[in-house]
XYZ file of C-alpha atoms in Angstrom:
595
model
C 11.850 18.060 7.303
C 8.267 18.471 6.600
C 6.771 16.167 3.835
C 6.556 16.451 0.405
C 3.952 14.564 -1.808
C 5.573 12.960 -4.883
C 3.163 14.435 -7.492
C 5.332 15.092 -10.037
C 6.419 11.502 -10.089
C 3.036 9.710 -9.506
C 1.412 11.385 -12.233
C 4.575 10.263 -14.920
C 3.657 6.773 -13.841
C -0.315 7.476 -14.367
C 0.601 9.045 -17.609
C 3.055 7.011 -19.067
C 3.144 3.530 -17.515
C -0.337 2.879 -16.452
C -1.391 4.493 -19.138
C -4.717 6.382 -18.030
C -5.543 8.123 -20.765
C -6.107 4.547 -22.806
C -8.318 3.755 -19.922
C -10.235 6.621 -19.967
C -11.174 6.031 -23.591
C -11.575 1.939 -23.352
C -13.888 2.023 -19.906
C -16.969 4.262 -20.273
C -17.225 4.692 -16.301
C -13.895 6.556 -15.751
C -14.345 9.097 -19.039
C -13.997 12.239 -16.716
C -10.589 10.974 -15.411
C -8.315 12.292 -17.485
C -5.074 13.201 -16.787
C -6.617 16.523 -15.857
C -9.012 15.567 -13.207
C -5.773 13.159 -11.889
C -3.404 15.800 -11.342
C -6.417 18.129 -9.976
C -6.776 15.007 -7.436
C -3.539 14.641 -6.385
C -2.755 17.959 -5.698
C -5.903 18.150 -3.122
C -4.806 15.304 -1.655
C -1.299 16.596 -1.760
C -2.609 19.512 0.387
C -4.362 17.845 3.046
C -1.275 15.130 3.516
C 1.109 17.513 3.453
C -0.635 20.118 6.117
C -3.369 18.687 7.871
C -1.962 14.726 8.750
C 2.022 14.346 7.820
C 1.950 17.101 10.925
C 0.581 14.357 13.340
C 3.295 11.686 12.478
C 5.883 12.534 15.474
C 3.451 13.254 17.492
C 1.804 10.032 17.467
C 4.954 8.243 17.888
C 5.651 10.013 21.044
C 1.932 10.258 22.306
C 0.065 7.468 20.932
C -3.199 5.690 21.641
C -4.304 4.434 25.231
C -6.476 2.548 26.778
C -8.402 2.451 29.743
C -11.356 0.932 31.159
C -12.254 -0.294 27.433
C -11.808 3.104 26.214
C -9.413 4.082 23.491
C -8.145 7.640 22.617
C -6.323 8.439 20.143
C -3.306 10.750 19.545
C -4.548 14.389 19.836
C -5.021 15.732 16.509
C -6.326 12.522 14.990
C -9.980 12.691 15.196
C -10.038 16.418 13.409
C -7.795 15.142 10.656
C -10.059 11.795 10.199
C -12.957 14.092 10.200
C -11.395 16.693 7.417
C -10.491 12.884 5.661
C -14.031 11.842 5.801
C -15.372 15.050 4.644
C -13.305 15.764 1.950
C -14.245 12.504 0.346
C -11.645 10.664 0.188
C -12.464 7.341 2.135
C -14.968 6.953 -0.714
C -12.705 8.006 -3.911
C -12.785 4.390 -5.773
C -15.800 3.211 -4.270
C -18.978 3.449 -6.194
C -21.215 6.816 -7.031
C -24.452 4.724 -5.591
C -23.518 4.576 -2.119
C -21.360 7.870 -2.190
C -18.483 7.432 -3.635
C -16.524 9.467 -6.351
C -16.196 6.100 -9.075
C -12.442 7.250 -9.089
C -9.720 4.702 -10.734
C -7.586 2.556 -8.297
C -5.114 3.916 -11.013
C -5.513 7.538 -9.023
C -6.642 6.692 -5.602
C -3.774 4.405 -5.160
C -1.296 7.856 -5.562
C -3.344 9.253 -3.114
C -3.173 6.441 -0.424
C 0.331 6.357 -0.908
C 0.682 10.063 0.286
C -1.886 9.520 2.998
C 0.544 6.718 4.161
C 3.529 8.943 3.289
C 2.047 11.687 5.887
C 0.957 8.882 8.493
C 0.881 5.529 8.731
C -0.659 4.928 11.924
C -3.481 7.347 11.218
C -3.537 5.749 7.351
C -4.235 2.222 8.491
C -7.987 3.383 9.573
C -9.035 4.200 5.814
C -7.394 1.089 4.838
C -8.986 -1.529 6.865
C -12.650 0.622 6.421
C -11.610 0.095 2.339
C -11.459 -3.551 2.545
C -14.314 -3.608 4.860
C -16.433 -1.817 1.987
C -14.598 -4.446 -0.795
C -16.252 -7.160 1.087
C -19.698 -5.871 1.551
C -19.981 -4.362 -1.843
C -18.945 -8.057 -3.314
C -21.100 -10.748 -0.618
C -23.333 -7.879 1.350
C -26.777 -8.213 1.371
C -28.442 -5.452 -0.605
C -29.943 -4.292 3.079
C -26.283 -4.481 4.470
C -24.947 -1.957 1.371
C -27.450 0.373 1.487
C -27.003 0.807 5.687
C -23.312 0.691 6.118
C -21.721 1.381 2.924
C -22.602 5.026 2.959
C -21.729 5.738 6.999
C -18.325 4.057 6.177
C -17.671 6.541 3.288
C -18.729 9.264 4.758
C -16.525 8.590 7.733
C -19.271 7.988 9.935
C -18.046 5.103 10.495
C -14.793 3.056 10.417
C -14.249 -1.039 9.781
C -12.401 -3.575 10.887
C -11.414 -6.991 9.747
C -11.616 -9.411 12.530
C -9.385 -12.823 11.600
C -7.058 -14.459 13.919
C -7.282 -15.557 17.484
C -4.641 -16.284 20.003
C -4.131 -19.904 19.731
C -4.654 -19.236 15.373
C -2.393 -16.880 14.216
C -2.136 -17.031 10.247
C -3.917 -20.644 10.231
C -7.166 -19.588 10.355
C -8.163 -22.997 10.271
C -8.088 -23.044 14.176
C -10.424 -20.237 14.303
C -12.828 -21.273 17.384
C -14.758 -17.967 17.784
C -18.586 -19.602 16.926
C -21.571 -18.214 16.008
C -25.628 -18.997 17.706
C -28.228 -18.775 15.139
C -31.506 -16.850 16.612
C -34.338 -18.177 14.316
C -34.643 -14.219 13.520
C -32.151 -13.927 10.954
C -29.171 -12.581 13.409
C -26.226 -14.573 15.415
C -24.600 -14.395 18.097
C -21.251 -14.059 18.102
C -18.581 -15.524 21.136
C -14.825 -15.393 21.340
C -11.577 -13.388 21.273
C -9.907 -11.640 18.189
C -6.069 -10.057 18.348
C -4.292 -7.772 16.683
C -7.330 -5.620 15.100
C -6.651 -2.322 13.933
C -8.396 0.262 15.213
C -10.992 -2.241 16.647
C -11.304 0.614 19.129
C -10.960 4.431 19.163
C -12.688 7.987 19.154
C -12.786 8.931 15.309
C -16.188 7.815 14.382
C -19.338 7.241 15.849
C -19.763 3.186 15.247
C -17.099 0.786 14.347
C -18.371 -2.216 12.220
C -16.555 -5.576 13.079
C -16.148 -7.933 10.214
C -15.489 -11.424 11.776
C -14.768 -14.680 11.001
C -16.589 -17.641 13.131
C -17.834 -20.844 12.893
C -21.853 -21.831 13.016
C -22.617 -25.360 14.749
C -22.210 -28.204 12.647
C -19.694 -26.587 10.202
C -17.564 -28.659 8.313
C -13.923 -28.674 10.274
C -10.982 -26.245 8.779
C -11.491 -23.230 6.621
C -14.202 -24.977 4.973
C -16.608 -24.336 7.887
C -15.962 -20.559 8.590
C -18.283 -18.487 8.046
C -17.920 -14.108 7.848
C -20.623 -11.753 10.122
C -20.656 -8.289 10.246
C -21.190 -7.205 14.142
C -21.488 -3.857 14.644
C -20.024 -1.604 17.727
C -23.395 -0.200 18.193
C -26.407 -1.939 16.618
C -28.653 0.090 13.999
C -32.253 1.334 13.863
C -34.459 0.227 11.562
C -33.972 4.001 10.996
C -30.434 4.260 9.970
C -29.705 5.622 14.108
C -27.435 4.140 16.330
C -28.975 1.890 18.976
C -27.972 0.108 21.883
C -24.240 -1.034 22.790
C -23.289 -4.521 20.879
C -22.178 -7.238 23.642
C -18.216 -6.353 20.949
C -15.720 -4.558 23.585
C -11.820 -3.530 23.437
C -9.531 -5.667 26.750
C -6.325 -4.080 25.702
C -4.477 -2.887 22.945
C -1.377 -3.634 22.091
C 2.261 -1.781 23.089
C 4.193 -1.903 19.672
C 7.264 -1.629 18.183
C 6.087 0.859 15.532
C 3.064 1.917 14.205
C 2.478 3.310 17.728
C -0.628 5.470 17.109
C -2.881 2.812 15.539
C -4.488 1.192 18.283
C -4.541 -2.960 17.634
C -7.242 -4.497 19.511
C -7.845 -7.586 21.934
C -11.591 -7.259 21.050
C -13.699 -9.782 22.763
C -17.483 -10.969 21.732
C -20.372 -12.187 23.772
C -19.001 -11.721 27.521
C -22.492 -10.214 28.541
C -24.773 -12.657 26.692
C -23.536 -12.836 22.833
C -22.638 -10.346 20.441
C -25.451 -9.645 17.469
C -24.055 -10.410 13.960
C -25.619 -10.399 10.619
C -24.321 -13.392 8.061
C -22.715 -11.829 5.171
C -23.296 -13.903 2.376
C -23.663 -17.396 2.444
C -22.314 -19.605 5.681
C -19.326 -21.791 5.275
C -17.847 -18.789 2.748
C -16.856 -16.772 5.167
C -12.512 -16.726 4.347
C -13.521 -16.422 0.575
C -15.032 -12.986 0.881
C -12.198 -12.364 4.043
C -9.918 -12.973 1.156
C -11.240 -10.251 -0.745
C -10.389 -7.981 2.209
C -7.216 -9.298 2.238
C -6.284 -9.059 -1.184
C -7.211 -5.050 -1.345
C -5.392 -4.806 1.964
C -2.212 -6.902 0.814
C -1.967 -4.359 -1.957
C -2.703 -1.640 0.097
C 0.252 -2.997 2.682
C 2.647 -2.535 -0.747
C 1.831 0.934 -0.972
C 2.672 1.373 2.729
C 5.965 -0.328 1.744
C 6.264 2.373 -0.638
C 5.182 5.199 1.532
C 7.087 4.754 4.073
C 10.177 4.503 2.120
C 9.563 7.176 0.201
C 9.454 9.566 3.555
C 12.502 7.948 4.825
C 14.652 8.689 1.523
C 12.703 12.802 1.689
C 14.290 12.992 5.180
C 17.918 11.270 4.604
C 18.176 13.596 1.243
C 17.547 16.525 3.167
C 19.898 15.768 6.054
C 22.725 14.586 3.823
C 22.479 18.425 2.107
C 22.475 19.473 5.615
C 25.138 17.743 7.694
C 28.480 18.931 7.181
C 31.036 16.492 7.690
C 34.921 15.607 6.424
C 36.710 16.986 3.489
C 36.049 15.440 0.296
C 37.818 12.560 -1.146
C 37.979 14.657 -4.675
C 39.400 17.394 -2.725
C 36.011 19.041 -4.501
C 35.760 21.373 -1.618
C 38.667 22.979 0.379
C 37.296 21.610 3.873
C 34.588 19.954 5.353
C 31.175 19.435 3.359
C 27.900 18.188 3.326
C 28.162 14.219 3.324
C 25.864 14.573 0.288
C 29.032 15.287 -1.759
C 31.145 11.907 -0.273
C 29.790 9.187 -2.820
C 29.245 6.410 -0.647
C 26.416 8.309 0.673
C 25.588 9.449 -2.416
C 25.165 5.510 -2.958
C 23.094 4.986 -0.299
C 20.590 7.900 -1.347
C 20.377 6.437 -4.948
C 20.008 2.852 -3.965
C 16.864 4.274 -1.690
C 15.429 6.468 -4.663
C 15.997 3.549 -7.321
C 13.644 1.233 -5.384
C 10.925 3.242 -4.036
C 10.602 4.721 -7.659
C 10.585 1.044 -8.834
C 8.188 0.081 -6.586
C 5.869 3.018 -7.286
C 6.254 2.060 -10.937
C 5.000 -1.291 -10.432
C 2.316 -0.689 -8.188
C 0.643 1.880 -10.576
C 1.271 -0.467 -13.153
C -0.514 -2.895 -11.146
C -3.513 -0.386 -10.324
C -4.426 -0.427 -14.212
C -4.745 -3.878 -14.645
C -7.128 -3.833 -11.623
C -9.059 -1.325 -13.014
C -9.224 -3.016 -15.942
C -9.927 -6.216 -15.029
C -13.320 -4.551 -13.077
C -14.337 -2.379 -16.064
C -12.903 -3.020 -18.833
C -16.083 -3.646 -21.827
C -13.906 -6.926 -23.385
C -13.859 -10.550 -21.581
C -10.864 -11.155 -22.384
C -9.231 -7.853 -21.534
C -10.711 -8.182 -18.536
C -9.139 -11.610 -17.763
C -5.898 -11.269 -18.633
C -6.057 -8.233 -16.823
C -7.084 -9.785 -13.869
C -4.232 -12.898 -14.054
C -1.572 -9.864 -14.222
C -2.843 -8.679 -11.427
C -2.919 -11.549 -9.185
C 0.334 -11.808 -10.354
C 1.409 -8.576 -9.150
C -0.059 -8.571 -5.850
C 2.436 -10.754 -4.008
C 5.229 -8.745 -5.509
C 3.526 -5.211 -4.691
C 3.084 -7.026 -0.858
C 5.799 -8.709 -0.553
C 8.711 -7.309 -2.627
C 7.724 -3.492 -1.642
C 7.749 -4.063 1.995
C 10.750 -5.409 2.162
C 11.852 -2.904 0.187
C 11.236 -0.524 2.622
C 13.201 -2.306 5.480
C 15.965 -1.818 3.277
C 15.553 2.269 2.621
C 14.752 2.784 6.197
C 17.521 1.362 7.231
C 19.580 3.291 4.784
C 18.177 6.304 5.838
C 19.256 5.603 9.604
C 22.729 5.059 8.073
C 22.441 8.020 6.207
C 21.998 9.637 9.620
C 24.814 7.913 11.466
C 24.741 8.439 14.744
C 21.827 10.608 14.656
C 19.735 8.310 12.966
C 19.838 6.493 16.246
C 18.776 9.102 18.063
C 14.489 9.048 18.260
C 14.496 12.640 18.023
C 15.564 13.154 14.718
C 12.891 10.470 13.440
C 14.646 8.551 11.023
C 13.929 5.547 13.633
C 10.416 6.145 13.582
C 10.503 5.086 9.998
C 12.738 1.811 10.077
C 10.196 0.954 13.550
C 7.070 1.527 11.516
C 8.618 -0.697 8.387
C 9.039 -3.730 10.473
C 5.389 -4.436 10.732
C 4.778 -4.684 7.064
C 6.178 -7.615 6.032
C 3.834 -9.311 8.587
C 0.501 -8.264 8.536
C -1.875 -8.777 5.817
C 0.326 -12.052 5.287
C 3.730 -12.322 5.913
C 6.299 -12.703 3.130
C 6.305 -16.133 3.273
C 2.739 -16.269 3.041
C 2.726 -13.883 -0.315
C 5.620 -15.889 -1.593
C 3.774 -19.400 -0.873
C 0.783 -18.106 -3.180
C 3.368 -17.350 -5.878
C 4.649 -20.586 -6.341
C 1.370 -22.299 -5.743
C -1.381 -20.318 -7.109
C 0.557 -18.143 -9.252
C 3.644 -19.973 -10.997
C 3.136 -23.535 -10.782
C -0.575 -24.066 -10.964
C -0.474 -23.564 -14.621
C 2.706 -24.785 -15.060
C 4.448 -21.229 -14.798
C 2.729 -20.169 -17.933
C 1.286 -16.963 -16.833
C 5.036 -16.300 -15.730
C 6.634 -17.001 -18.492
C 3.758 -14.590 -20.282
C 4.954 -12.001 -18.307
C 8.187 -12.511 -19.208
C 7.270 -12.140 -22.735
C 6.266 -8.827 -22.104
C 9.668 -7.800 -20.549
C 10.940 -9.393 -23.742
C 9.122 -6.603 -25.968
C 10.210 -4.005 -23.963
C 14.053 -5.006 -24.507
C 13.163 -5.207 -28.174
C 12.012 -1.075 -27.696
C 15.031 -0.605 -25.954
C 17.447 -2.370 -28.372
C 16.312 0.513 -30.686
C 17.678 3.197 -28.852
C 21.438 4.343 -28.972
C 21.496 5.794 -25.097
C 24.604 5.046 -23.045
C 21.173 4.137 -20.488
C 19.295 2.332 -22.665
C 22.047 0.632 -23.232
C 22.687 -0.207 -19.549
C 18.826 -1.036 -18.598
C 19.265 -3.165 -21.347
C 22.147 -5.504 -20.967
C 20.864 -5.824 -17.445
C 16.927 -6.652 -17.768
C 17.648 -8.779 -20.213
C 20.000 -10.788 -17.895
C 18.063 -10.883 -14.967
C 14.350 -11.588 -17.162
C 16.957 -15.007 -18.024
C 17.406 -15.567 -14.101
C 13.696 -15.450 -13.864
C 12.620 -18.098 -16.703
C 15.449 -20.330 -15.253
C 13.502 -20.032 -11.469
C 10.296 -20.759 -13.055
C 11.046 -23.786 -15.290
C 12.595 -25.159 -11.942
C 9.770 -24.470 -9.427
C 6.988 -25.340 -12.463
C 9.353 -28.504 -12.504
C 9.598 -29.007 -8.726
C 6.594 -28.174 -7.384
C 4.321 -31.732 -7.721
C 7.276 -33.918 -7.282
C 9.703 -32.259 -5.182
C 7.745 -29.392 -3.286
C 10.150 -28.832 -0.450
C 12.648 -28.037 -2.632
C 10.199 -25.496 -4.719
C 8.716 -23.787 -1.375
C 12.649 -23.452 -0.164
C 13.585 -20.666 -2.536
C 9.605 -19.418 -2.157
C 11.062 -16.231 -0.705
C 13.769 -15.311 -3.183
C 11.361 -16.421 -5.669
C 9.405 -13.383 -4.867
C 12.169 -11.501 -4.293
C 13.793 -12.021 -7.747
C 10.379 -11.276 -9.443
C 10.074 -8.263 -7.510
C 13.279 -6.857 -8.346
C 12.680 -8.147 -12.206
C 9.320 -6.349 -12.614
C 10.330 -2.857 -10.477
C 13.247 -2.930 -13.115
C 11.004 -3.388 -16.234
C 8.932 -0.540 -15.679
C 11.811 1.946 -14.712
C 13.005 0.580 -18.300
C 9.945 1.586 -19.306
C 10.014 4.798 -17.515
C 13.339 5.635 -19.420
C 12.145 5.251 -22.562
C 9.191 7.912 -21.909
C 11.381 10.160 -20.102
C 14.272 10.154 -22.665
C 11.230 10.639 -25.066
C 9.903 13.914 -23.067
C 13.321 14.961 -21.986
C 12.749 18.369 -23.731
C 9.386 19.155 -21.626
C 10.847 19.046 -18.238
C 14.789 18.268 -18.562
C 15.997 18.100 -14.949
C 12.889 15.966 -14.143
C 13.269 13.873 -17.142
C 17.251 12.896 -16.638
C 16.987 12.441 -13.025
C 14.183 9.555 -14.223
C 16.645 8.591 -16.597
C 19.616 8.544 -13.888
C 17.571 6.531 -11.467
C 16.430 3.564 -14.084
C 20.328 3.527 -15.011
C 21.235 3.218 -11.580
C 18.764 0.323 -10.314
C 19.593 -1.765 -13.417
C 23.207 -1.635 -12.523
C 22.687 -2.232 -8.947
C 19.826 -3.378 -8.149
C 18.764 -6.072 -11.267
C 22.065 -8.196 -10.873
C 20.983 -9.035 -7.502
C 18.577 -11.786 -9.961
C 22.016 -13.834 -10.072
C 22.341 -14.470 -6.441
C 18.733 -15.162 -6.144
C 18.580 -17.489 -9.174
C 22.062 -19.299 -7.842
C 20.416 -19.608 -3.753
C 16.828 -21.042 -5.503
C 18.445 -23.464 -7.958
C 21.560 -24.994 -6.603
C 20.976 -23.994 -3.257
C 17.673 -25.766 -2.900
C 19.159 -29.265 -1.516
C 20.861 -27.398 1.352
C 17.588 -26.250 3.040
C 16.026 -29.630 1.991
C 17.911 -31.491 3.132
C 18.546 -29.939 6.707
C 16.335 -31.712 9.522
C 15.657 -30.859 12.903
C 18.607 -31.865 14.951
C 20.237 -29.022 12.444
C 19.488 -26.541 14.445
């Protein structure tokens, strides 16, 4: 089954949950963004997705990139498509008008990532990494860095990478070793190994530019003394023009378990006398503007969460309407049917609609509290905006990825025995899943910064805010006489308890009894994840129910779905609460000779 782009249901959330026309009118800079231009944008994007790159997919599972003699090509196809990406515009949608970009809301260009990740993940994780390469540049860059490299890597000139961990490093970038030679001229150069860089190599563009992490002499030990360069593939003219080769070259890439097509590179520096790097910013600040990579790419990672599930419930749907097996238990139909009509898979394809649309629903919530945060006119807005967001972006990570090992898998079941079979491509999707709950940050690693930075820094007060704000929309739904308002009701109210009761205990545990806090880290995020994906379907039932006469099969199958996830997905807040709370003193408690 050929993919389908989600419009329909990513402009609902725009409209109605993130709310884009109020940020049209409150932030000057995105006035022509109305709802208008936004479905305008999504159906371009829609087009190219759907034709141009979803095509590739298979394709690059079967044939995907090589390597030889430091040489990387990529899966036939891909160049063209990155080319038709580039000049169509869209690497440079949310980036700023000054150095080529369209100014476009993260509200919009976050639908439109989503389908480009939809169509093809491996092809979709080049844009990504040259967005947070951009991110980083635009926020510590010198003004000479921005005005050189900025517009190539819109344009798709150019790609970028992000160049962290090393083999003996992994996510403690602390043991970072690659160093860095000042020159007296401004420049460094750079020496050591980095692994697992995406698309450190390939054919797509004409220079790659390396953003790396590295230590100068006589840095302070840790991740106080690590400083970010930007080393370029092939060094620039003073002219803009590509110059000679940059001592930066590819060893191998990597044979994966998914995600075949992107090529993740061994890349190492200075073999032939020292790779040339510019400092960006300031040295010794180096993982505080990598972080700002990181946090566009951890959200980014969500959406691939997202994507990916939302392509694996499009194929199961259409192969459940498909695959005729077994007589009905209703005796609905004489003899054998589709297995759409038994309801156990009917289950299955419900439980994988309920949370991708969740998910969705949160992450474009998410999106407008970033944009406001950035441009909003008000201080205040601004930063409240901002501490939502922060808040969100573990979940969006975290909760939506493994979200998606969850739908994939379903949609292999859906499958049965076919779904095992590589040719149908349901696997494809559940292989491509696994690696997004590690990169960027691995669950653990998103759920860590929720109970330290994000619940009980401030004594889980920005939770409990949050949970204030779930309160209000209980008190909308309390209004409404709906058999599933009534449903969404009883059960967000129950599981928004579960979540205070977590937070008083890790805000509680955290200074004197971290262990036991950091144990139930993971269904911490977990929890809040399912809590928050569950608020805004509420949400999205109250606006459908309310516009059920404009589009009525649209509207009650919005309705269906938020009915369906708070019955069964929200109670899953009980177990969680239950293994954080009383279940803490049985990981605590375990020590080594345990296991």
């Amino acid at each position: 089954m050929s993919y389908q782009a989600p419009v329909k249901d990513m402009l609902f959330n725009i409209q109605h949950l993130a709310g884009l026309e109020t940020l049209t009118q409150q932030i000057p800079a995105f006035a022509d963004f109305g709802l208008d231009t936004a479905a305008a944008v999504l159906d371009e994007c829609a087009k190219l997705t759907q034709d141009v790159i979803a095509p590739l997919n298979f394709e690059g599972d079967k044939n995907p990139s090589s390597w030889k003699d430091g040489v990387v090509t990529t899966t036939p196809g891909f160049k063209e498509a990155f080319r038709a990406y580039g000049e169509g515009g869209w690497q440079g949608l949310v980036h700023p008008p000054e150095f080529g970009g369209q100014g476009a809301p993260k509200t919009i260009a976050a639908a439109c990532n989503e389908m480009l990740q939809s169509a093809n993940m491996s092809f979709a994780l080049c844009p990504l990494l040259t967005d947070g390469a951009v991110e980083a540049l635009l926020t510590a860059g010198s003004d000479e860095q921005r005005s050189v490299y900025i517009p190539k890597l819109l344009d798709g000139s150019w790609t970028g990478t992000m160049n962290l961990t090393e083999p003996q490093a992994g996510s403690d970038l602390a043991l970072v070793r690659t160093r860095a030679e000042p020159q007296g001229d401004g420049s460094y150069k750079i020496f050591g190994t980095k692994i697992f860089i995406t698309y450190g190599e390939h054919d797509m563009a004409e220079n790659i530019v390396h953003l790396v992490l590295a230590r100068v002499a006589g840095a302070p030990e840790g991740v106080k003394g690590i400083s970010l360069f930007l080393v370029p593939k092939f060094m620039v003219n003073a002219d803009g023009s590509l110059g000679a080769r940059n001592d930066a070259h590819c060893v191998s890439i990597e044979h994966k378990m998914g995600i075949k097509a992107s090529p993740t590179a061994v890349l190492q520096f200075g073999d032939h006398g020292g790779a040339i790097g510019t400092l960006i910013g300031q040295e010794n600040r180096g993982l505080e503007y990598m972080f700002i990579m990181m946090n566009a790419a951890r959200y980014g990672v969500g959406l691939q969460g997202i994507a990916i599930a939302d392509r694996a419930y499009q194929k199961a749907v259409a192969y459940a309407k498909d695959r005729v097996q077994s007589r009905p238990v209703d005796g609905s139909v004489a003899g054998s049917a589709a297995i759409i009509h038994h309801p156990d898979v009917r289950r299955m394809l419900m439980t994988m609609r309920s949370l991708t649309e969740g998910c969705r629903a949160m992450a474009s919530t998410a999106a407008a509290a970033f944009d406001a945060a950035h441009h909003h006119p008000d201080a205040e807005a601004r930063k409240q905006n901002q501490a939502f967001y922060d808040f969100m972006v573990p979940l969006v990570k975290g909760y939506s990825t493994e979200m998606s090992l969850e739908v994939t898998s379903l949609g292999v079941q859906v499958h049965g025995g076919m779904g095992f079979i590589e040719e149908t491509g349901a696997a494809q999707y559940y292989r491509d899943a696994k690696i997004l709950t590690i990169y960027e940050g691995t669950t653990a690693i998103q759920a860590n910064d929720l109970v330290g930075r994000k619940t009980s820094r401030d004594g889980g007060q920005l939770a409990r805010g949050i949970a204030g704000q779930i309160e209000v929309t209980e008190g909308a739904l309390a209004k409404r006489d709906s058999v599933a308002a009534r449903a969404v009701l009883k059960a967000l109210r129950s599981s928004r308890e579960d979540f205070l009761a977590v937070v008083d205990f890790i805000a509680g545990s955290a200074k004197g009894n971290p262990n036991a806090a950091y144990a139930g880290s993971v269904p911490y995020l977990m929890l809040a994840g399912n809590l928050v994906a569950g608020w805004q379907l509420a949400r999205a039932l109250m606006a459908a129910e309310d516009a059920l006469a404009t589009d009525k099969e649209f509207m009650a199958a919005k309705i269906t779905t938020a009915r369906f996830y708070a019955e069964h997905i929200l109670p899953r807040t009980a177990s969680l609460r239950a293994a954080i709370v009383d279940g803490a003193d049985s990981v605590t408690e375990l020590s080594l000779e345990s296991f």
